[in-house]
CSV table of C-alpha atoms and ligand atoms in Angstrom, one decimal:
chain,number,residue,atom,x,y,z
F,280,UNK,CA,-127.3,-47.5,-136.4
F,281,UNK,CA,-129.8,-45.7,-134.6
F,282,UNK,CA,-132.1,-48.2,-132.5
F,283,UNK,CA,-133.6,-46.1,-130.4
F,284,UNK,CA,-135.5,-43.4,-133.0
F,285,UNK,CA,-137.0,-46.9,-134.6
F,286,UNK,CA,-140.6,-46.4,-134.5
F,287,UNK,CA,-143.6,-48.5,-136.1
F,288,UNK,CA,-144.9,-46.6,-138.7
F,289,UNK,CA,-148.9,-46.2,-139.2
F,290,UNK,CA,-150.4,-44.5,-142.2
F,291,UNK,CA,-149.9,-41.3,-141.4
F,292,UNK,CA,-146.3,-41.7,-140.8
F,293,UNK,CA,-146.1,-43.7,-143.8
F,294,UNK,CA,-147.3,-40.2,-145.8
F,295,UNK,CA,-144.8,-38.3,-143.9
F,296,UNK,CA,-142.1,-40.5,-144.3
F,297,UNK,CA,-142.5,-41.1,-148.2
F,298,UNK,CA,-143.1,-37.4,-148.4
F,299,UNK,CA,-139.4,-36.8,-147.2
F,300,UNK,CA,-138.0,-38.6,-149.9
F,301,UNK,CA,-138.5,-36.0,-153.4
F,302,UNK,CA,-138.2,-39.5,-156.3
F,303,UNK,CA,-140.8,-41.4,-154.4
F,304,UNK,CA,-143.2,-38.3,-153.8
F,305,UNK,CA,-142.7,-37.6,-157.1
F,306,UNK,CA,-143.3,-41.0,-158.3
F,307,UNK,CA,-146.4,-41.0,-156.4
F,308,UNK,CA,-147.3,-37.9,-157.3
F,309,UNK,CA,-149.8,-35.4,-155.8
F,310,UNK,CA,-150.5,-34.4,-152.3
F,311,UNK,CA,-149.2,-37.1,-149.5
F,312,UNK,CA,-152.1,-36.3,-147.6
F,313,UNK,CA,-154.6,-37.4,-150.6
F,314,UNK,CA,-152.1,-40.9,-151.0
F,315,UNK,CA,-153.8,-44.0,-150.0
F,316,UNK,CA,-151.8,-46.3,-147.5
F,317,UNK,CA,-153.3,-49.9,-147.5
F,318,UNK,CA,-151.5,-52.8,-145.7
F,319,UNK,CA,-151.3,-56.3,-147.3
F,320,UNK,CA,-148.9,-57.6,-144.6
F,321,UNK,CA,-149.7,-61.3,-145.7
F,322,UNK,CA,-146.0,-63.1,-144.8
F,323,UNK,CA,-145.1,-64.1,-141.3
F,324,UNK,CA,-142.2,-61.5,-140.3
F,325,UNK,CA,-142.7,-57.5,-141.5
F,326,UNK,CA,-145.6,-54.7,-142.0
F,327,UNK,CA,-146.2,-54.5,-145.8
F,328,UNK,CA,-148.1,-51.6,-146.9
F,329,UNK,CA,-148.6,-50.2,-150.8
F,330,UNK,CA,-149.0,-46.4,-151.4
F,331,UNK,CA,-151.3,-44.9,-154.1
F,332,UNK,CA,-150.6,-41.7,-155.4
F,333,UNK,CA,-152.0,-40.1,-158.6
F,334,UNK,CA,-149.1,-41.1,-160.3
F,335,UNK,CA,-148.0,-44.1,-159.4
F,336,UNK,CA,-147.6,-46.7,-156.4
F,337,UNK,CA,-144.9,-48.3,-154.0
F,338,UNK,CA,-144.7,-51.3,-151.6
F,339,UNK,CA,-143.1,-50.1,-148.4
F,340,UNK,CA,-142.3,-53.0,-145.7
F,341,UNK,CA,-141.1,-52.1,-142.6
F,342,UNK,CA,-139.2,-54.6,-140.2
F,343,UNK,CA,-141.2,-55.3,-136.7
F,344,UNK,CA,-138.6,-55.9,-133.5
F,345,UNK,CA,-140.4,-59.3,-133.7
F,346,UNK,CA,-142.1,-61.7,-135.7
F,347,UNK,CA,-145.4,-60.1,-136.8
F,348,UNK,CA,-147.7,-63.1,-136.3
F,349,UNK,CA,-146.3,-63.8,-132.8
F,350,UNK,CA,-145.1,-60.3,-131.2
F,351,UNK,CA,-143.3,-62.7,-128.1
F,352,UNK,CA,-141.1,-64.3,-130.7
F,353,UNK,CA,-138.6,-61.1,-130.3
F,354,UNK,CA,-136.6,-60.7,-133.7
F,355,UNK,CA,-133.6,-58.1,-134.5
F,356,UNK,CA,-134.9,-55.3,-136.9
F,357,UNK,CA,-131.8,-55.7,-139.6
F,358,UNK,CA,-133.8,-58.5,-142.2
F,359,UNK,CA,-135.2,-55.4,-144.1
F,360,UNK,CA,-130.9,-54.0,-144.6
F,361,UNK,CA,-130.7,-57.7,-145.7
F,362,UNK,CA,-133.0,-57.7,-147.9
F,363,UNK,CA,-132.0,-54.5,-149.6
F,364,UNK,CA,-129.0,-56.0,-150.2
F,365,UNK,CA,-129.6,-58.9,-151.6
F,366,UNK,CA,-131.9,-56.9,-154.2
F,367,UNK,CA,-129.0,-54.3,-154.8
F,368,UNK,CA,-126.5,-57.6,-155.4
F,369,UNK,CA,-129.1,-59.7,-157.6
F,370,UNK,CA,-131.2,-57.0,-158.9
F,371,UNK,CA,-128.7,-56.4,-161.9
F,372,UNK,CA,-128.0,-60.5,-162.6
F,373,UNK,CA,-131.8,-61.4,-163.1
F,374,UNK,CA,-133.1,-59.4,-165.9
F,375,UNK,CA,-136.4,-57.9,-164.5
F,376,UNK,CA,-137.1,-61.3,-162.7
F,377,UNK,CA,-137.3,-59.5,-159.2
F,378,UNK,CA,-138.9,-55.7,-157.2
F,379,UNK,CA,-137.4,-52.7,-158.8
F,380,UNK,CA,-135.3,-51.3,-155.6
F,381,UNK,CA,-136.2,-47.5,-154.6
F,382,UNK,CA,-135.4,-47.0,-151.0
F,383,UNK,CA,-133.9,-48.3,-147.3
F,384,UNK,CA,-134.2,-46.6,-143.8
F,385,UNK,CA,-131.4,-48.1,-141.9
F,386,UNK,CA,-133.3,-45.8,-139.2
F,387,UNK,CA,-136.8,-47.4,-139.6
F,388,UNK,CA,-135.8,-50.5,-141.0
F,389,UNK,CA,-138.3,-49.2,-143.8
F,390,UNK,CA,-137.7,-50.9,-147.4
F,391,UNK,CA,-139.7,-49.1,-150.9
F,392,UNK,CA,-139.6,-51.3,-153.7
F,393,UNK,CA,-141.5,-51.0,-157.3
F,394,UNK,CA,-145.4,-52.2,-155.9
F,395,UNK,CA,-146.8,-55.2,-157.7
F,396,UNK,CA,-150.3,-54.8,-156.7
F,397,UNK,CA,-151.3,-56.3,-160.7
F,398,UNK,CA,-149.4,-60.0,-160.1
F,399,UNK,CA,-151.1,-62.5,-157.6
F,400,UNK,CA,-149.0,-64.8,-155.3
F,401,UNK,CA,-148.1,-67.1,-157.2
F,402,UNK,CA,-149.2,-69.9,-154.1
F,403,UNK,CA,-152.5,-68.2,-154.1
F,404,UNK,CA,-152.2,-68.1,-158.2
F,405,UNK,CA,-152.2,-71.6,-157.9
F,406,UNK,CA,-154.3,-72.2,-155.9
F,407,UNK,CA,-157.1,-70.7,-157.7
F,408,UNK,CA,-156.4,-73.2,-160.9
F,409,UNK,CA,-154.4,-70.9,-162.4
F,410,UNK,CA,-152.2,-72.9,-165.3
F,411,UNK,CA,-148.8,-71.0,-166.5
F,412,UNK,CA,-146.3,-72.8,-167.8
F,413,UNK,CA,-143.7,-70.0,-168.5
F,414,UNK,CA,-143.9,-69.2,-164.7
F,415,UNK,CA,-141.3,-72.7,-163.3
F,416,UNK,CA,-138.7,-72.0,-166.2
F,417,UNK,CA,-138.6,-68.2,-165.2
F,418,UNK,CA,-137.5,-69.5,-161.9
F,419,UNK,CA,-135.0,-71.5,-163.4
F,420,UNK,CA,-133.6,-68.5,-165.0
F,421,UNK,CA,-133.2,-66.6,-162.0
F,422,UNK,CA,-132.1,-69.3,-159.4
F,423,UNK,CA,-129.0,-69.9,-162.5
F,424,UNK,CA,-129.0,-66.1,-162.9
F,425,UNK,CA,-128.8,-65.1,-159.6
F,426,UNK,CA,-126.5,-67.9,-158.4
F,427,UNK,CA,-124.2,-68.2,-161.1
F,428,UNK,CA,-123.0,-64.4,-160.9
F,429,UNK,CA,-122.3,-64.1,-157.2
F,430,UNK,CA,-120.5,-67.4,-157.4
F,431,UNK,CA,-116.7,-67.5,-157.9
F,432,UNK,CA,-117.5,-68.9,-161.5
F,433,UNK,CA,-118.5,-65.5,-162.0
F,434,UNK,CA,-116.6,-63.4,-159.5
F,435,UNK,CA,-112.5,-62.7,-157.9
F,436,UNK,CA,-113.1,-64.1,-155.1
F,437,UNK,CA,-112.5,-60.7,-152.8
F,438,UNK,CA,-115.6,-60.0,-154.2
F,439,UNK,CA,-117.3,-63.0,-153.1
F,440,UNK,CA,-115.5,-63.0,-149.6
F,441,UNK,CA,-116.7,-59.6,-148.9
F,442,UNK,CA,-120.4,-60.7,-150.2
F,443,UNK,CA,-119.9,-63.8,-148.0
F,444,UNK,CA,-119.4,-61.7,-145.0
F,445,UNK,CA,-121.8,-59.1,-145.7
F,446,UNK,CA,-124.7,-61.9,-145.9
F,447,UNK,CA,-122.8,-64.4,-143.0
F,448,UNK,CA,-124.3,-61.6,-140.5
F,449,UNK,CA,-127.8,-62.5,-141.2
F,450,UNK,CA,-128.0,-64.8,-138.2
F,451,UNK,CA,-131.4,-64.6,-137.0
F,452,UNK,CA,-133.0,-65.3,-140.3
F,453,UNK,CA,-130.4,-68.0,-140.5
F,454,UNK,CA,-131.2,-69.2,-137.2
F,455,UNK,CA,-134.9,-69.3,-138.2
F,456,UNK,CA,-134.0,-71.6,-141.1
F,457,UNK,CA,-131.9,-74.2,-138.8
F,458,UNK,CA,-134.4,-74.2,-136.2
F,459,UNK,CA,-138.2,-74.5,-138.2
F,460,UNK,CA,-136.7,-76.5,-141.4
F,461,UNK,CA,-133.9,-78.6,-139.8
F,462,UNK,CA,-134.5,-79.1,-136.8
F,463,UNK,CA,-138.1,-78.9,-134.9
F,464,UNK,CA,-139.6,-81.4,-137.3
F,465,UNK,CA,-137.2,-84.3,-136.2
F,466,UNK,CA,-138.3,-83.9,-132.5
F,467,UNK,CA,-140.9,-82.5,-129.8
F,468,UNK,CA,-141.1,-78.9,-129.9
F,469,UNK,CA,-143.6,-76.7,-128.8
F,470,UNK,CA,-143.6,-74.6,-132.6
F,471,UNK,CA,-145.0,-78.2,-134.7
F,472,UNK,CA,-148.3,-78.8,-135.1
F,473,UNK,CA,-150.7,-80.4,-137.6
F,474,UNK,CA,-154.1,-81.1,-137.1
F,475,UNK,CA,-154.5,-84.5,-139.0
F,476,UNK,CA,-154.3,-87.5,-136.9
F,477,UNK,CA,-153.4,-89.3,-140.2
F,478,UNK,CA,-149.9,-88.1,-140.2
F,479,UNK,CA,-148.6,-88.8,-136.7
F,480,UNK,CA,-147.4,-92.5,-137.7
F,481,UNK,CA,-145.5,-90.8,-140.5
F,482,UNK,CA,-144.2,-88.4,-138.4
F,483,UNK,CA,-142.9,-91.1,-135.8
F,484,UNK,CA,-141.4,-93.0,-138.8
F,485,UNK,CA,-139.6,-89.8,-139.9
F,486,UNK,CA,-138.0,-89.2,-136.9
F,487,UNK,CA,-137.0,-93.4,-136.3
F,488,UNK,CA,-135.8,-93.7,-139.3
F,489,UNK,CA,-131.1,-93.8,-139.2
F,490,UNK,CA,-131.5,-93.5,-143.3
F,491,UNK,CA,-134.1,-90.5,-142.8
F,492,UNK,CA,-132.3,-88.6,-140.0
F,493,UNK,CA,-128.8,-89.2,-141.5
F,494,UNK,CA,-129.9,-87.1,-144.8
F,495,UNK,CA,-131.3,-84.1,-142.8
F,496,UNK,CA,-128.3,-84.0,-140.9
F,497,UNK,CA,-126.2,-83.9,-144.2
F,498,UNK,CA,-128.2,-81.6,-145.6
F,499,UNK,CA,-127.9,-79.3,-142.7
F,500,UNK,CA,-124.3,-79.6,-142.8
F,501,UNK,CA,-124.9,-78.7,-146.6
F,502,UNK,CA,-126.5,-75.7,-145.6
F,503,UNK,CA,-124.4,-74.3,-143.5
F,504,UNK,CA,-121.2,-75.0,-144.7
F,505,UNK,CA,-121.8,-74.8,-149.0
F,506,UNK,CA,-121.3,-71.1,-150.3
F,507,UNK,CA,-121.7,-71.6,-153.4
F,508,UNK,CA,-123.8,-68.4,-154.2
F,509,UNK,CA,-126.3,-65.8,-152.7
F,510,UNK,CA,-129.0,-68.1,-152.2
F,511,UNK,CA,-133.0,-65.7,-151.4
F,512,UNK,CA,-133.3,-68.4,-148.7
F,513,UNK,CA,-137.0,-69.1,-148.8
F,514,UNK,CA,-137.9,-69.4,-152.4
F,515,UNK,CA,-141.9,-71.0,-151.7
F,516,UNK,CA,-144.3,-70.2,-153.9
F,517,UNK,CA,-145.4,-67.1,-151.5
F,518,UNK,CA,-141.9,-65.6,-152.3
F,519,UNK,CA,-143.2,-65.0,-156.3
F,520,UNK,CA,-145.5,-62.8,-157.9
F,521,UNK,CA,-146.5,-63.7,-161.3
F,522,UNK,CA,-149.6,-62.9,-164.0
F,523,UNK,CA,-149.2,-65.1,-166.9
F,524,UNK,CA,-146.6,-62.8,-168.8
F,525,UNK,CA,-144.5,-61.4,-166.0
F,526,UNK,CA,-142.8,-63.1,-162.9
F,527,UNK,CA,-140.8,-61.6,-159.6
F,528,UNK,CA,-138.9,-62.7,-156.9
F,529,UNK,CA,-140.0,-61.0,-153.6
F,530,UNK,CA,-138.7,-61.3,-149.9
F,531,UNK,CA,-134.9,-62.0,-150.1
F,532,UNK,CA,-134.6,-61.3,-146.5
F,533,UNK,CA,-133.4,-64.4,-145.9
F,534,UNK,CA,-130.3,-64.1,-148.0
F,535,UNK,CA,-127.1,-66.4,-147.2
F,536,UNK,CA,-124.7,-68.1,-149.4
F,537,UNK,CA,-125.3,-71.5,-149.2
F,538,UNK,CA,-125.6,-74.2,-151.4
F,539,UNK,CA,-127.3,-73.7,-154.9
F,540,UNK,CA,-129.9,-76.8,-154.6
F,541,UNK,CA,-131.4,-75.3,-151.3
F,542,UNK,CA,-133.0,-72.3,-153.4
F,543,UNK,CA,-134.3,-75.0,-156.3
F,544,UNK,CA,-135.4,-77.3,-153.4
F,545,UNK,CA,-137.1,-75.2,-151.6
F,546,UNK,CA,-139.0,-74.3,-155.3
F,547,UNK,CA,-140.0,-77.6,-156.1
F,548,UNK,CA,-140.8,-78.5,-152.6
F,549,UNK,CA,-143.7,-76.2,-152.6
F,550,UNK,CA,-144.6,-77.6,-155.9
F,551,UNK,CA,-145.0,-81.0,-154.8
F,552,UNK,CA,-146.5,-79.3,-152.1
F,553,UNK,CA,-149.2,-77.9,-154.5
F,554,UNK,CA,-149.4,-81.7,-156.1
F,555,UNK,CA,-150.9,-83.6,-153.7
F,556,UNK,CA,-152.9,-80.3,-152.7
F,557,UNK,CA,-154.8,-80.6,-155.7
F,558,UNK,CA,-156.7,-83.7,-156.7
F,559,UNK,CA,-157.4,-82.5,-160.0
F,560,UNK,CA,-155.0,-84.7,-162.7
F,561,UNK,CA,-154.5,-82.2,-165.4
F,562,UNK,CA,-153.3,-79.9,-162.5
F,563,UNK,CA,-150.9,-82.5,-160.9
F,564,UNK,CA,-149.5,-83.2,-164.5
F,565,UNK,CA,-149.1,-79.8,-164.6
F,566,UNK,CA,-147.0,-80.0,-161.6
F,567,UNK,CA,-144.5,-82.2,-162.7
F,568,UNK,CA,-144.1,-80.6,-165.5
F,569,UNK,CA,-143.4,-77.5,-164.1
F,570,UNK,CA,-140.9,-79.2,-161.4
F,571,UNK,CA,-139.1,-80.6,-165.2
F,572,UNK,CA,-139.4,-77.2,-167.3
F,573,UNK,CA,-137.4,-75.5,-163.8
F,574,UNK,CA,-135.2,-77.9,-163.8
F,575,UNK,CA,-134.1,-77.3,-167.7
F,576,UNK,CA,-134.5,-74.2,-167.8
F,577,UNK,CA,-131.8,-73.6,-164.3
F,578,UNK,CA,-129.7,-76.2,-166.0
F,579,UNK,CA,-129.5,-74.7,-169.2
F,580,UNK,CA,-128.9,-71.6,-168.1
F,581,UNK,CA,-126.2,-71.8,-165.9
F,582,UNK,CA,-124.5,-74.2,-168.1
F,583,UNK,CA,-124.5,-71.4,-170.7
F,584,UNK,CA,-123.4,-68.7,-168.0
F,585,UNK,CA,-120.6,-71.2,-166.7
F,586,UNK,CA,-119.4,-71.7,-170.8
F,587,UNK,CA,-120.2,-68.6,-171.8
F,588,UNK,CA,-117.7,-67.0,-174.6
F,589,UNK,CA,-117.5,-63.5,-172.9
F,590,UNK,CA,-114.3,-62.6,-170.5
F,591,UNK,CA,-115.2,-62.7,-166.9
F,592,UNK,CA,-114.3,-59.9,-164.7
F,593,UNK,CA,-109.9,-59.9,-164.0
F,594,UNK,CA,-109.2,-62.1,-161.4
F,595,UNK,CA,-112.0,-64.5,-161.3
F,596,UNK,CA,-110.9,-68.0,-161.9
F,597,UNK,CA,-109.5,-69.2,-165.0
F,598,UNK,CA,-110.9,-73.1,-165.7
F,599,UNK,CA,-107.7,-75.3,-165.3
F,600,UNK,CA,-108.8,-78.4,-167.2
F,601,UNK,CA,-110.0,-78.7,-170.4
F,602,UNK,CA,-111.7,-80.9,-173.0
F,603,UNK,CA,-113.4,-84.2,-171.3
F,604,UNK,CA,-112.6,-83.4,-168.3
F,605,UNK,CA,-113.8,-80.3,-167.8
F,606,UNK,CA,-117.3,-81.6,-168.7
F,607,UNK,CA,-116.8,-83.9,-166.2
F,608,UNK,CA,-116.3,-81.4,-163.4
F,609,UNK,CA,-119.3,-78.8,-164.5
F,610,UNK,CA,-121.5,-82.8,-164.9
F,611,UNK,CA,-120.7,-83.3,-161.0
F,612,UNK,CA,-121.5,-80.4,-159.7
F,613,UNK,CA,-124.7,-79.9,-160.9
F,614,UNK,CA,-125.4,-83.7,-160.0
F,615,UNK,CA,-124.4,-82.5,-156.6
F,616,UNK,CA,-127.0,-79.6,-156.9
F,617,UNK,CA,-129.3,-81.8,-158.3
F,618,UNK,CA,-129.0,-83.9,-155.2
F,619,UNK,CA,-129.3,-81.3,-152.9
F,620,UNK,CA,-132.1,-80.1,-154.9
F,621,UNK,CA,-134.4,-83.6,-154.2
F,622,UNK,CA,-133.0,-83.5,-150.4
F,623,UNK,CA,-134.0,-80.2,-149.9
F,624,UNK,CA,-137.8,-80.0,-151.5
F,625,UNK,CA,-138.1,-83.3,-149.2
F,626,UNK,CA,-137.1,-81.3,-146.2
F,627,UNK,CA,-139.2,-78.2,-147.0
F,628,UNK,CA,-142.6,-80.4,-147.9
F,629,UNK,CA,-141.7,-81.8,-144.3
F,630,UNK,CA,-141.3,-78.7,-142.1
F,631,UNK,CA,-144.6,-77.0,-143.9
F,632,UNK,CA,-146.7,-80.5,-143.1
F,633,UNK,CA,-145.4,-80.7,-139.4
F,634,UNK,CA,-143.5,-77.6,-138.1
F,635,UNK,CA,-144.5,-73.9,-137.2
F,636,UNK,CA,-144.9,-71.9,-140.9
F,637,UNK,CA,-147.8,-74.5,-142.5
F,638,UNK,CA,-148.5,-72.9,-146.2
F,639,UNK,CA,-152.1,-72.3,-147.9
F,640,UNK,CA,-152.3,-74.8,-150.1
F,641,UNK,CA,-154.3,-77.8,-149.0
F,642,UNK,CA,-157.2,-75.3,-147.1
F,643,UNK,CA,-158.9,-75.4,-151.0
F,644,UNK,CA,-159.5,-79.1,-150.2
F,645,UNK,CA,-162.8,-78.6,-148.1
F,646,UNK,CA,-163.9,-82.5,-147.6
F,647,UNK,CA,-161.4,-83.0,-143.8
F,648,UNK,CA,-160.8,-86.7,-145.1
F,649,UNK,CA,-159.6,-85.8,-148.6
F,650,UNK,CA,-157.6,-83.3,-146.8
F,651,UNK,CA,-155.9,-85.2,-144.5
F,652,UNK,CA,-155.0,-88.0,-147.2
F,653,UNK,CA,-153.5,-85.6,-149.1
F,654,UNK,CA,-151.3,-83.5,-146.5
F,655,UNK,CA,-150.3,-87.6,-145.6
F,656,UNK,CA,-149.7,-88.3,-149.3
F,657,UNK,CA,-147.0,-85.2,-149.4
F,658,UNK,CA,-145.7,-86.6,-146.3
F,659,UNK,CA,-145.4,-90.1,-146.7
F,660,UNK,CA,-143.7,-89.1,-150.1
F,661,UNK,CA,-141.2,-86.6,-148.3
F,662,UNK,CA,-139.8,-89.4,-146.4
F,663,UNK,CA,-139.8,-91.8,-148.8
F,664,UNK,CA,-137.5,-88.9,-150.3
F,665,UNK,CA,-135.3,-88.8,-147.4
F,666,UNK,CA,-135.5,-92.5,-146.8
F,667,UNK,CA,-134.2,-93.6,-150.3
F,668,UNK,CA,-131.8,-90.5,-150.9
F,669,UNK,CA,-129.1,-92.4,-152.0
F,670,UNK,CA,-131.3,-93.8,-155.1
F,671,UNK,CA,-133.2,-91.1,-156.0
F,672,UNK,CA,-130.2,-89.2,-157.8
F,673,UNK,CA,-132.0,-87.1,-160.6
F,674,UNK,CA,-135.1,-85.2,-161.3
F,675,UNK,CA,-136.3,-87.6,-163.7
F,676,UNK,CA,-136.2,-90.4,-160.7
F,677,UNK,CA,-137.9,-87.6,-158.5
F,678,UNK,CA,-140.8,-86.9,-160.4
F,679,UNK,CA,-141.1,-90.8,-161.4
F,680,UNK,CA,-141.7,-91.0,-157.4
F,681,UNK,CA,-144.0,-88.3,-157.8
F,682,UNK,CA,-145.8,-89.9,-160.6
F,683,UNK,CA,-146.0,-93.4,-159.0
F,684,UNK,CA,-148.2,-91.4,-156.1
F,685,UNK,CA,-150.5,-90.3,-158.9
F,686,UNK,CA,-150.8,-93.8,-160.4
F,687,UNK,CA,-151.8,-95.0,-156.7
F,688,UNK,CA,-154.1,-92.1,-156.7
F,689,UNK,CA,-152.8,-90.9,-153.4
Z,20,SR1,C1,-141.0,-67.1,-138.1
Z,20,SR1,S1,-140.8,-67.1,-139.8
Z,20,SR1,C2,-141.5,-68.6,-140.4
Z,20,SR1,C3,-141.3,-68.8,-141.8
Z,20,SR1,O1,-141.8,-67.7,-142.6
Z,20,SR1,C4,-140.9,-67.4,-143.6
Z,20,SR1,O2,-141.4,-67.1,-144.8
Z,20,SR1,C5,-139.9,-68.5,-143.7
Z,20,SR1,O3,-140.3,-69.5,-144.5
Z,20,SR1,C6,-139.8,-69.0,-142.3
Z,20,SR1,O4,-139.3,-70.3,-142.1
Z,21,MG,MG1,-141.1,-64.1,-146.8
């Protein structure tokens, strides 16, 4: 690869550099000069720009030798190559649930994707009361989609291996992951911060706590050592783009196989996150039933991939038992993602309270009391999570914890 002609591109080169490549001019239509270049970087790692044309428009997001919002934290450029691969590997599973895929630089680290300029962040979405209920189950299709075929239950496993190695060199993304959502949070570092007083005994409780530590450190282990499938790595709520009808999944640059209830986890972690950012009831109700219909819907799903009629590709495992007890192998492992799935979302509400990347959500609450009650709420609830792991074994005990927290009126 060619490091040193890497260049930043601005708008102009933008123009000239879309202008070199005849689908996307012509897709954009017009002269490159006349297209309008506006950046919406928004996300804490890359450029982002969309091009207008006459014609049509693209998303372009170009890989910055470090991480955007702090230019000292020096990053490789290769999370854009990741990312186009994870869309070329899940782009076919998901059905339209993710960015068409038009172009990669391996030069400029420069990535074109279909431009969604007409869906909202889905954080943001929510943020502004939006209600849609077909958006959570959507996710659960494409987290059962997406896992399910570039798992061995779908795959010979030289195709998985060579998948497995392909995504095992995205380290410093990786790295990123292990150091701001497993580690940071559970000591002293100079990246945490949070503003509320209110959650500094919570914090010290979190980190004193054998039961507490124990379950991150398992669920680290889990993380690194579970491939069960090509996981997008940071599936929050800023990783979607939805209107009421029509949902994506953006941003896969953090792409790993890992273990499937990380990607769910990190989905209804942000969720709850969204709960106790909103003190509105009907909206919190609509929360947990969001965090169920996801659940179902990836349950379902997969469970239909996984006993599907159809032949899978030759050379992908044949299912050895049968009858009874072959429905008790496909029931414990998803009880096992299941119970990564309620570790995880503790973990991620944790590191977004606490650690470096805070998210949007509470900023609507303007009254700095309410505000801090409610980041503590999430908290307090994150490590009563981790603190009671071993009893808190399904979704339906989950979101009864959640619910108890309503009833309080936390
Ligand atoms: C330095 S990157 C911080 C966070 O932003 C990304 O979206 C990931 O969530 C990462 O942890
Ligand atoms: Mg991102």
């Amino acid at each position: 690869m060619d490091q040193t002609s890497y260049r930043t591109l601005d708008a102009g080169g933008i123009r000239a550099f879309l202008a070199g490549l005849p689908t996307i001019a012509t897709r954009l239509g017009g002269l490159p000069e006349r297209w309008q270049v506006r950046e919406v970087s928004d996300g804490n790692l890359n450029n982002v720009f969309l091009v207008t044309g006459p014609a049509g428009e693209v998303c372009l997001k170009q890989s910055l030798p470090h991480v955007r919002v702090d230019p000292s934290w020096k990053m490789p450029l290769d999370r854009t190559h990741f990312e186009a691969e994870w869309l070329t590997a899940i782009g076919p599973l998901v059905g339209g649930l993710t960015t068409e895929y038009l172009h990669f630089d391996p030069v400029l680290y420069v990535l074109v994707v279909e431009s969604l300029s007409g869906h909202t962040v889905l954080r943001t979405a929510l943020m502004q009361g939006a209600d849609w209920p077909e958006v959570a189950p959507r996710i659960g299709t494409f987290v059962a989609r997406a896992c399910f075929g570039t798992s061995l239950l779908a795959r010979p496993f030289e195709d998985v291996f060579d998948a497995r190695r392909l995504f095992a060199a995205n380290q410093a993304l990786t790295r990123i992951t292990l150091d701001l959502v497993f580690d940071d949070p559970y000591r002293d570092h100079p990246r945490n911060h949070w503003h509320d007083t209110a959650l500094s005994p919570i914090v010290l409780d979190i980190r004193t706590s054998a039961a507490a530590l124990l379950a991150v450190e398992n669920l680290r282990r889990r993380f690194l050592s579970q491939p069960q499938a090509l996981l997008h790595g940071d599936l929050h709520t800023g990783s979607i783009m939805s209107t009421a009808d029509d949902t994506r999944v953006i941003d896969g640059e953090f792409a790993l196989y890992g273990p499937i209830g990380f990607d769910c986890g990190m989905f209804v972690g942000n969720l709850v996150l969204h709960f106790f950012a909103t003190p509105d009831l009907a909206a919190r109700q609509a929360v947990l039933r969001d965090i169920d219909s996801f659940w179902r819907s990836f349950h379902t799903q997969f469970m239909a991939l996984w006993n599907a009629d159809d032949a899978p590709p030759p050379g992908t495992l044949r299912p050895l038992a049968y009858g009874p007890a072959a429905h008790v192998a496909q029931q414990a492992f998803m009880d096992e993602v299941m119970g990564d799935t309620i570790g995880f979302a503790a973990i991620e509400i944790i590191r977004r309270l606490i650690g470096y990347a805070h998210t949007a959500d509470f900023d609507t609450i303007t009254d700095p009391r309410l505000r801090a009650t409610c980041r503590a709420g999430a908290l307090a609830f994150a490590y009563y999570v981790l603190d009671h792991l071993a009893d808190i074994r399904t979704i339906a005990d989950f979101l009864s914890c959640l619910g108890e927290n309503e009833r309080k009126g936390i």
